[in-house]
mmCIF file with all atom_site columns, C-alpha atoms in Angstrom:
data_model
loop_
_atom_site.group_PDB
_atom_site.id
_atom_site.type_symbol
_atom_site.label_atom_id
_atom_site.label_alt_id
_atom_site.label_comp_id
_atom_site.label_asym_id
_atom_site.label_entity_id
_atom_site.label_seq_id
_atom_site.pdbx_PDB_ins_code
_atom_site.Cartn_x
_atom_site.Cartn_y
_atom_site.Cartn_z
_atom_site.occupancy
_atom_site.B_iso_or_equiv
_atom_site.pdbx_formal_charge
_atom_site.auth_seq_id
_atom_site.auth_comp_id
_atom_site.auth_asym_id
_atom_site.auth_atom_id
_atom_site.pdbx_PDB_model_num
ATOM 1   C CA . MET T 1 1   ? 84.439  138.051 92.285  1.00 55.00 ? 1   MET T CA 1
ATOM 2   C CA . LYS T 1 2   ? 83.957  136.599 88.811  1.00 57.00 ? 2   LYS T CA 1
ATOM 3   C CA . PRO T 1 3   ? 80.775  134.610 88.140  1.00 59.00 ? 3   PRO T CA 1
ATOM 4   C CA . PHE T 1 4   ? 81.195  130.865 88.354  1.00 58.00 ? 4   PHE T CA 1
ATOM 5   C CA . PRO T 1 5   ? 81.020  129.065 84.933  1.00 61.00 ? 5   PRO T CA 1
ATOM 6   C CA . VAL T 1 6   ? 78.029  126.864 85.813  1.00 57.00 ? 6   VAL T CA 1
ATOM 7   C CA . VAL T 1 7   ? 77.530  125.226 82.397  1.00 63.00 ? 7   VAL T CA 1
ATOM 8   C CA . ALA T 1 8   ? 81.203  124.299 81.963  1.00 64.00 ? 8   ALA T CA 1
ATOM 9   C CA . ALA T 1 9   ? 81.365  123.020 85.527  1.00 63.00 ? 9   ALA T CA 1
ATOM 10  C CA . MET T 1 10  ? 78.264  120.865 84.958  1.00 64.00 ? 10  MET T CA 1
ATOM 11  C CA . PHE T 1 11  ? 79.957  119.058 82.039  1.00 67.00 ? 11  PHE T CA 1
ATOM 12  C CA . LEU T 1 12  ? 83.098  118.470 84.127  1.00 66.00 ? 12  LEU T CA 1
ATOM 13  C CA . LEU T 1 13  ? 80.942  117.282 87.005  1.00 68.00 ? 13  LEU T CA 1
ATOM 14  C CA . LEU T 1 14  ? 79.106  114.732 84.892  1.00 69.00 ? 14  LEU T CA 1
ATOM 15  C CA . GLY T 1 15  ? 82.376  113.430 83.460  1.00 68.00 ? 15  GLY T CA 1
ATOM 16  C CA . GLY T 1 16  ? 83.906  112.964 86.904  1.00 67.00 ? 16  GLY T CA 1
ATOM 17  C CA . ILE T 1 17  ? 80.820  111.421 88.469  1.00 70.00 ? 17  ILE T CA 1
ATOM 18  C CA . PHE T 1 18  ? 80.228  108.842 85.749  1.00 67.00 ? 18  PHE T CA 1
ATOM 19  C CA . CYS T 1 19  ? 82.866  106.578 87.309  1.00 65.00 ? 19  CYS T CA 1
ATOM 20  C CA . PHE T 1 20  ? 81.083  106.630 90.667  1.00 68.00 ? 20  PHE T CA 1
ATOM 21  C CA . LEU T 1 21  ? 77.701  105.799 89.192  1.00 69.00 ? 21  LEU T CA 1
ATOM 22  C CA . MET T 1 22  ? 79.118  102.961 87.115  1.00 64.00 ? 22  MET T CA 1
ATOM 23  C CA . GLY T 1 23  ? 81.196  101.782 90.065  1.00 64.00 ? 23  GLY T CA 1
ATOM 24  C CA . GLY T 1 24  ? 78.134  101.669 92.266  1.00 69.00 ? 24  GLY T CA 1
ATOM 25  C CA . TRP T 1 25  ? 76.216  99.603  89.729  1.00 65.00 ? 25  TRP T CA 1
ATOM 26  C CA . LEU T 1 26  ? 79.183  97.290  89.208  1.00 63.00 ? 26  LEU T CA 1
ATOM 27  C CA . PHE T 1 27  ? 79.330  96.702  92.941  1.00 67.00 ? 27  PHE T CA 1
ATOM 28  C CA . LEU T 1 28  ? 75.651  95.841  92.992  1.00 67.00 ? 28  LEU T CA 1
ATOM 29  C CA . ALA T 1 29  ? 76.333  93.426  90.132  1.00 64.00 ? 29  ALA T CA 1
ATOM 30  C CA . GLY T 1 30  ? 79.163  91.931  92.200  1.00 64.00 ? 30  GLY T CA 1
ATOM 31  C CA . VAL T 1 31  ? 76.905  89.059  93.221  1.00 61.00 ? 31  VAL T CA 1
ATOM 32  C CA . LEU T 1 32  ? 77.836  87.286  90.024  1.00 66.00 ? 32  LEU T CA 1
ATOM 33  C CA . VAL T 1 33  ? 81.499  88.249  89.762  1.00 68.00 ? 33  VAL T CA 1
ATOM 34  C CA . PRO T 1 34  ? 83.840  89.340  92.579  1.00 66.00 ? 34  PRO T CA 1
ATOM 35  C CA . LEU T 1 35  ? 85.325  92.768  91.845  1.00 67.00 ? 35  LEU T CA 1
ATOM 36  C CA . PRO T 1 36  ? 88.066  93.298  94.454  1.00 69.00 ? 36  PRO T CA 1
ATOM 37  C CA . HIS T 1 37  ? 90.215  95.634  92.384  1.00 74.00 ? 37  HIS T CA 1
ATOM 38  C CA . LEU T 1 38  ? 87.327  97.918  91.504  1.00 77.00 ? 38  LEU T CA 1
ATOM 39  C CA . SER T 1 39  ? 86.664  98.528  95.204  1.00 80.00 ? 39  SER T CA 1
ATOM 40  C CA . VAL T 1 40  ? 90.224  99.803  95.690  1.00 84.00 ? 40  VAL T CA 1
ATOM 41  C CA . VAL T 1 41  ? 90.025  101.884 92.509  1.00 81.00 ? 41  VAL T CA 1
ATOM 42  C CA . MET T 1 42  ? 86.834  103.536 93.768  1.00 83.00 ? 42  MET T CA 1
ATOM 43  C CA . LEU T 1 43  ? 88.438  104.243 97.133  1.00 87.00 ? 43  LEU T CA 1
ATOM 44  C CA . LEU T 1 44  ? 91.471  105.821 95.470  1.00 88.00 ? 44  LEU T CA 1
ATOM 45  C CA . TYR T 1 45  ? 89.343  107.880 93.096  1.00 85.00 ? 45  TYR T CA 1
ATOM 46  C CA . GLY T 1 46  ? 87.185  109.106 95.974  1.00 87.00 ? 46  GLY T CA 1
ATOM 47  C CA . GLY T 1 47  ? 90.239  110.179 97.969  1.00 88.00 ? 47  GLY T CA 1
ATOM 48  C CA . CYS T 1 48  ? 91.684  111.954 94.938  1.00 87.00 ? 48  CYS T CA 1
ATOM 49  C CA . LEU T 1 49  ? 88.388  113.715 94.285  1.00 86.00 ? 49  LEU T CA 1
ATOM 50  C CA . LEU T 1 50  ? 88.281  114.914 97.897  1.00 88.00 ? 50  LEU T CA 1
ATOM 51  C CA . ALA T 1 51  ? 91.799  116.306 97.502  1.00 86.00 ? 51  ALA T CA 1
ATOM 52  C CA . PHE T 1 52  ? 90.737  117.984 94.252  1.00 83.00 ? 52  PHE T CA 1
ATOM 53  C CA . GLN T 1 53  ? 87.850  119.652 96.077  1.00 83.00 ? 53  GLN T CA 1
ATOM 54  C CA . GLY T 1 54  ? 90.452  121.209 98.360  1.00 83.00 ? 54  GLY T CA 1
ATOM 55  C CA . ALA T 1 55  ? 92.516  122.297 95.379  1.00 78.00 ? 55  ALA T CA 1
ATOM 56  C CA . VAL T 1 56  ? 89.489  124.174 94.033  1.00 78.00 ? 56  VAL T CA 1
ATOM 57  C CA . HIS T 1 57  ? 89.480  126.313 97.169  1.00 73.00 ? 57  HIS T CA 1
ATOM 58  C CA . TRP T 1 58  ? 93.208  126.936 96.843  1.00 73.00 ? 58  TRP T CA 1
ATOM 59  C CA . GLY T 1 59  ? 92.551  128.006 93.250  1.00 73.00 ? 59  GLY T CA 1
ATOM 60  C CA . LEU T 1 60  ? 89.935  130.478 94.454  1.00 72.00 ? 60  LEU T CA 1
ATOM 61  C CA . THR T 1 61  ? 92.550  131.858 96.841  1.00 71.00 ? 61  THR T CA 1
ATOM 62  C CA . VAL T 1 62  ? 95.133  132.517 94.144  1.00 66.00 ? 62  VAL T CA 1
ATOM 63  C CA . GLU T 1 63  ? 92.755  133.813 91.470  1.00 66.00 ? 63  GLU T CA 1
ATOM 64  C CA . LYS T 1 64  ? 93.762  137.369 92.357  1.00 63.00 ? 64  LYS T CA 1
ATOM 65  C CA . PRO T 1 65  ? 96.613  139.002 90.420  1.00 59.00 ? 65  PRO T CA 1
ATOM 66  C CA . GLU T 1 66  ? 98.650  139.321 93.623  1.00 58.00 ? 66  GLU T CA 1
ATOM 67  C CA . ILE T 1 67  ? 99.116  135.893 95.154  1.00 56.00 ? 67  ILE T CA 1
ATOM 68  C CA . ILE T 1 68  ? 100.486 137.377 98.370  1.00 58.00 ? 68  ILE T CA 1
ATOM 69  C CA . PRO T 1 69  ? 98.978  140.826 98.887  1.00 57.00 ? 69  PRO T CA 1
ATOM 70  C CA . PRO T 1 70  ? 101.174 143.488 100.531 1.00 59.00 ? 70  PRO T CA 1
ATOM 71  C CA . GLN T 1 71  ? 98.930  143.584 103.620 1.00 64.00 ? 71  GLN T CA 1
ATOM 72  C CA . GLY T 1 72  ? 99.168  139.788 104.069 1.00 60.00 ? 72  GLY T CA 1
ATOM 73  C CA . THR T 1 73  ? 96.492  137.148 103.746 1.00 63.00 ? 73  THR T CA 1
ATOM 74  C CA . GLY T 1 74  ? 93.044  138.124 104.905 1.00 74.00 ? 74  GLY T CA 1
ATOM 75  C CA . ALA T 1 75  ? 90.534  136.113 106.893 1.00 76.00 ? 75  ALA T CA 1
ATOM 76  C CA . VAL T 1 76  ? 88.750  134.875 103.744 1.00 74.00 ? 76  VAL T CA 1
ATOM 77  C CA . GLU T 1 77  ? 91.989  133.594 102.213 1.00 76.00 ? 77  GLU T CA 1
ATOM 78  C CA . ARG T 1 78  ? 92.981  131.874 105.460 1.00 78.00 ? 78  ARG T CA 1
ATOM 79  C CA . ARG T 1 79  ? 89.584  130.140 105.621 1.00 80.00 ? 79  ARG T CA 1
ATOM 80  C CA . ARG T 1 80  ? 89.944  129.001 101.998 1.00 78.00 ? 80  ARG T CA 1
ATOM 81  C CA . ILE T 1 81  ? 93.420  127.640 102.663 1.00 80.00 ? 81  ILE T CA 1
ATOM 82  C CA . PHE T 1 82  ? 92.126  125.803 105.745 1.00 83.00 ? 82  PHE T CA 1
ATOM 83  C CA . LEU T 1 83  ? 89.146  124.387 103.822 1.00 82.00 ? 83  LEU T CA 1
ATOM 84  C CA . GLY T 1 84  ? 91.433  123.177 101.049 1.00 82.00 ? 84  GLY T CA 1
ATOM 85  C CA . LEU T 1 85  ? 93.742  121.591 103.592 1.00 84.00 ? 85  LEU T CA 1
ATOM 86  C CA . ALA T 1 86  ? 90.810  119.948 105.401 1.00 88.00 ? 86  ALA T CA 1
ATOM 87  C CA . PHE T 1 87  ? 89.556  118.320 102.176 1.00 88.00 ? 87  PHE T CA 1
ATOM 88  C CA . PHE T 1 88  ? 93.056  117.146 101.270 1.00 89.00 ? 88  PHE T CA 1
ATOM 89  C CA . LEU T 1 89  ? 93.921  115.697 104.685 1.00 89.00 ? 89  LEU T CA 1
ATOM 90  C CA . TRP T 1 90  ? 90.528  114.022 105.129 1.00 92.00 ? 90  TRP T CA 1
ATOM 91  C CA . GLY T 1 91  ? 90.879  112.346 101.723 1.00 91.00 ? 91  GLY T CA 1
ATOM 92  C CA . TRP T 1 92  ? 94.359  111.121 102.603 1.00 91.00 ? 92  TRP T CA 1
ATOM 93  C CA . VAL T 1 93  ? 93.260  109.739 105.970 1.00 93.00 ? 93  VAL T CA 1
ATOM 94  C CA . ALA T 1 94  ? 90.240  108.073 104.330 1.00 93.00 ? 94  ALA T CA 1
ATOM 95  C CA . LEU T 1 95  ? 92.583  106.340 101.874 1.00 92.00 ? 95  LEU T CA 1
ATOM 96  C CA . CYS T 1 96  ? 94.866  105.164 104.662 1.00 92.00 ? 96  CYS T CA 1
ATOM 97  C CA . VAL T 1 97  ? 91.973  103.874 106.768 1.00 94.00 ? 97  VAL T CA 1
ATOM 98  C CA . GLY T 1 98  ? 90.379  102.194 103.756 1.00 91.00 ? 98  GLY T CA 1
ATOM 99  C CA . LEU T 1 99  ? 93.583  100.434 102.753 1.00 90.00 ? 99  LEU T CA 1
ATOM 100 C CA . LEU T 1 100 ? 94.819  99.553  106.241 1.00 93.00 ? 100 LEU T CA 1
ATOM 101 C CA . CYS T 1 101 ? 91.494  98.645  107.886 1.00 91.00 ? 101 CYS T CA 1
ATOM 102 C CA . THR T 1 102 ? 88.543  97.913  105.617 1.00 87.00 ? 102 THR T CA 1
ATOM 103 C CA . ILE T 1 103 ? 87.467  99.355  102.298 1.00 86.00 ? 103 ILE T CA 1
ATOM 104 C CA . GLN T 1 104 ? 84.018  100.033 103.777 1.00 87.00 ? 104 GLN T CA 1
ATOM 105 C CA . SER T 1 105 ? 85.492  102.238 106.514 1.00 91.00 ? 105 SER T CA 1
ATOM 106 C CA . GLY T 1 106 ? 87.329  104.230 103.853 1.00 92.00 ? 106 GLY T CA 1
ATOM 107 C CA . TYR T 1 107 ? 84.094  104.626 101.898 1.00 90.00 ? 107 TYR T CA 1
ATOM 108 C CA . ALA T 1 108 ? 82.309  105.836 105.025 1.00 92.00 ? 108 ALA T CA 1
ATOM 109 C CA . MET T 1 109 ? 85.052  108.384 105.678 1.00 94.00 ? 109 MET T CA 1
ATOM 110 C CA . ILE T 1 110 ? 84.838  109.664 102.108 1.00 93.00 ? 110 ILE T CA 1
ATOM 111 C CA . ILE T 1 111 ? 81.069  110.059 102.482 1.00 93.00 ? 111 ILE T CA 1
ATOM 112 C CA . ILE T 1 112 ? 81.582  111.952 105.750 1.00 94.00 ? 112 ILE T CA 1
ATOM 113 C CA . GLY T 1 113 ? 84.251  114.100 104.067 1.00 94.00 ? 113 GLY T CA 1
ATOM 114 C CA . PHE T 1 114 ? 81.929  115.142 101.262 1.00 92.00 ? 114 PHE T CA 1
ATOM 115 C CA . ILE T 1 115 ? 79.049  115.876 103.629 1.00 94.00 ? 115 ILE T CA 1
ATOM 116 C CA . GLY T 1 116 ? 81.274  117.806 106.047 1.00 92.00 ? 116 GLY T CA 1
ATOM 117 C CA . GLY T 1 117 ? 82.983  119.713 103.251 1.00 89.00 ? 117 GLY T CA 1
ATOM 118 C CA . PHE T 1 118 ? 79.675  120.692 101.695 1.00 91.00 ? 118 PHE T CA 1
ATOM 119 C CA . SER T 1 119 ? 78.453  121.889 105.089 1.00 90.00 ? 119 SER T CA 1
ATOM 120 C CA . LEU T 1 120 ? 81.518  124.110 105.474 1.00 88.00 ? 120 LEU T CA 1
ATOM 121 C CA . GLU T 1 121 ? 81.036  125.404 101.922 1.00 87.00 ? 121 GLU T CA 1
ATOM 122 C CA . ARG T 1 122 ? 77.442  126.345 102.738 1.00 89.00 ? 122 ARG T CA 1
ATOM 123 C CA . VAL T 1 123 ? 78.734  128.471 105.602 1.00 88.00 ? 123 VAL T CA 1
ATOM 124 C CA . ALA T 1 124 ? 81.268  130.109 103.270 1.00 84.00 ? 124 ALA T CA 1
ATOM 125 C CA . ALA T 1 125 ? 78.570  130.733 100.643 1.00 84.00 ? 125 ALA T CA 1
ATOM 126 C CA . ARG T 1 126 ? 76.356  132.453 103.223 1.00 88.00 ? 126 ARG T CA 1
ATOM 127 C CA . ARG T 1 127 ? 79.257  134.779 103.982 1.00 85.00 ? 127 ARG T CA 1
ATOM 128 C CA . GLY T 1 128 ? 79.604  135.561 100.273 1.00 81.00 ? 128 GLY T CA 1
ATOM 129 C CA . GLU T 1 129 ? 83.022  133.903 100.013 1.00 78.00 ? 129 GLU T CA 1
ATOM 130 C CA . LEU T 1 130 ? 82.160  131.574 97.114  1.00 78.00 ? 130 LEU T CA 1
ATOM 131 C CA . PRO T 1 131 ? 81.263  132.454 93.520  1.00 79.00 ? 131 PRO T CA 1
ATOM 132 C CA . GLN T 1 132 ? 77.617  132.538 92.474  1.00 78.00 ? 132 GLN T CA 1
ATOM 133 C CA . GLY T 1 133 ? 76.467  129.093 91.302  1.00 79.00 ? 133 GLY T CA 1
ATOM 134 C CA . PHE T 1 134 ? 79.321  127.222 93.017  1.00 81.00 ? 134 PHE T CA 1
ATOM 135 C CA . LEU T 1 135 ? 77.166  125.756 95.759  1.00 84.00 ? 135 LEU T CA 1
ATOM 136 C CA . LEU T 1 136 ? 74.625  124.377 93.273  1.00 84.00 ? 136 LEU T CA 1
ATOM 137 C CA . ILE T 1 137 ? 77.332  122.476 91.409  1.00 82.00 ? 137 ILE T CA 1
ATOM 138 C CA . LYS T 1 138 ? 78.851  121.214 94.652  1.00 84.00 ? 138 LYS T CA 1
ATOM 139 C CA . GLY T 1 139 ? 75.421  120.082 95.878  1.00 87.00 ? 139 GLY T CA 1
ATOM 140 C CA . VAL T 1 140 ? 74.907  117.976 92.759  1.00 83.00 ? 140 VAL T CA 1
ATOM 141 C CA . LEU T 1 141 ? 78.448  116.610 92.951  1.00 83.00 ? 141 LEU T CA 1
ATOM 142 C CA . THR T 1 142 ? 78.131  115.740 96.638  1.00 87.00 ? 142 THR T CA 1
ATOM 143 C CA . THR T 1 143 ? 74.788  114.018 96.143  1.00 87.00 ? 143 THR T CA 1
ATOM 144 C CA . LEU T 1 144 ? 76.005  111.891 93.233  1.00 83.00 ? 144 LEU T CA 1
ATOM 145 C CA . VAL T 1 145 ? 79.250  110.921 94.956  1.00 85.00 ? 145 VAL T CA 1
ATOM 146 C CA . ILE T 1 146 ? 77.416  109.924 98.133  1.00 87.00 ? 146 ILE T CA 1
ATOM 147 C CA . LEU T 1 147 ? 74.913  107.847 96.160  1.00 84.00 ? 147 LEU T CA 1
ATOM 148 C CA . GLY T 1 148 ? 77.774  106.043 94.392  1.00 83.00 ? 148 GLY T CA 1
ATOM 149 C CA . PHE T 1 149 ? 79.557  105.252 97.635  1.00 86.00 ? 149 PHE T CA 1
ATOM 150 C CA . LEU T 1 150 ? 76.343  104.199 99.377  1.00 85.00 ? 150 LEU T CA 1
ATOM 151 C CA . ALA T 1 151 ? 75.732  101.744 96.530  1.00 80.00 ? 151 ALA T CA 1
ATOM 152 C CA . ALA T 1 152 ? 79.261  100.439 97.016  1.00 80.00 ? 152 ALA T CA 1
ATOM 153 C CA . LEU T 1 153 ? 78.698  100.102 100.774 1.00 82.00 ? 153 LEU T CA 1
ATOM 154 C CA . MET T 1 154 ? 75.552  98.052  100.092 1.00 79.00 ? 154 MET T CA 1
ATOM 155 C CA . SER T 1 155 ? 77.468  95.708  97.845  1.00 73.00 ? 155 SER T CA 1
ATOM 156 C CA . PRO T 1 156 ? 76.377  92.101  98.189  1.00 67.00 ? 156 PRO T CA 1
ATOM 157 C CA . GLN T 1 157 ? 80.007  91.014  98.077  1.00 59.00 ? 157 GLN T CA 1
ATOM 158 C CA . GLY T 1 158 ? 80.409  91.723  101.768 1.00 50.00 ? 158 GLY T CA 1
ATOM 159 C CA . HIS T 1 159 ? 84.173  91.494  102.030 1.00 48.00 ? 159 HIS T CA 1
ATOM 160 C CA . PHE T 1 160 ? 86.223  92.782  99.172  1.00 43.00 ? 160 PHE T CA 1
#
């Protein structure tokens, strides 16, 4: 397996997380100005980012020259496909719950999705199924995303 490009991934990570950090601070500043649209934007971005996390695992599956090997998909590829599907479906359900019930419930589901996904990735990393350095980047990403959504959950606005 090719080494994971840690430095390039760190720049992409910081670019993608900036919105969550700013969104969290804007929610905390929501005492002065109601920000109802920003809460929906954060929910949508969180669901999309969860789906993207699944797409990363699908990308790891198809990085080989032969997309479908002659002997069929192996156990590692099936686990990667399942993990990608789990991220995608959880993000979609979190969006639906957040839009149909309350934004806060959607935020909580996104937090649970990132924590659960990272836990499954730790298991995969212990088996040697993830590139070197991948788990470090995902740990930083997961921590920053959770902090952003926790700040949004603690918003003084109450109802959005």
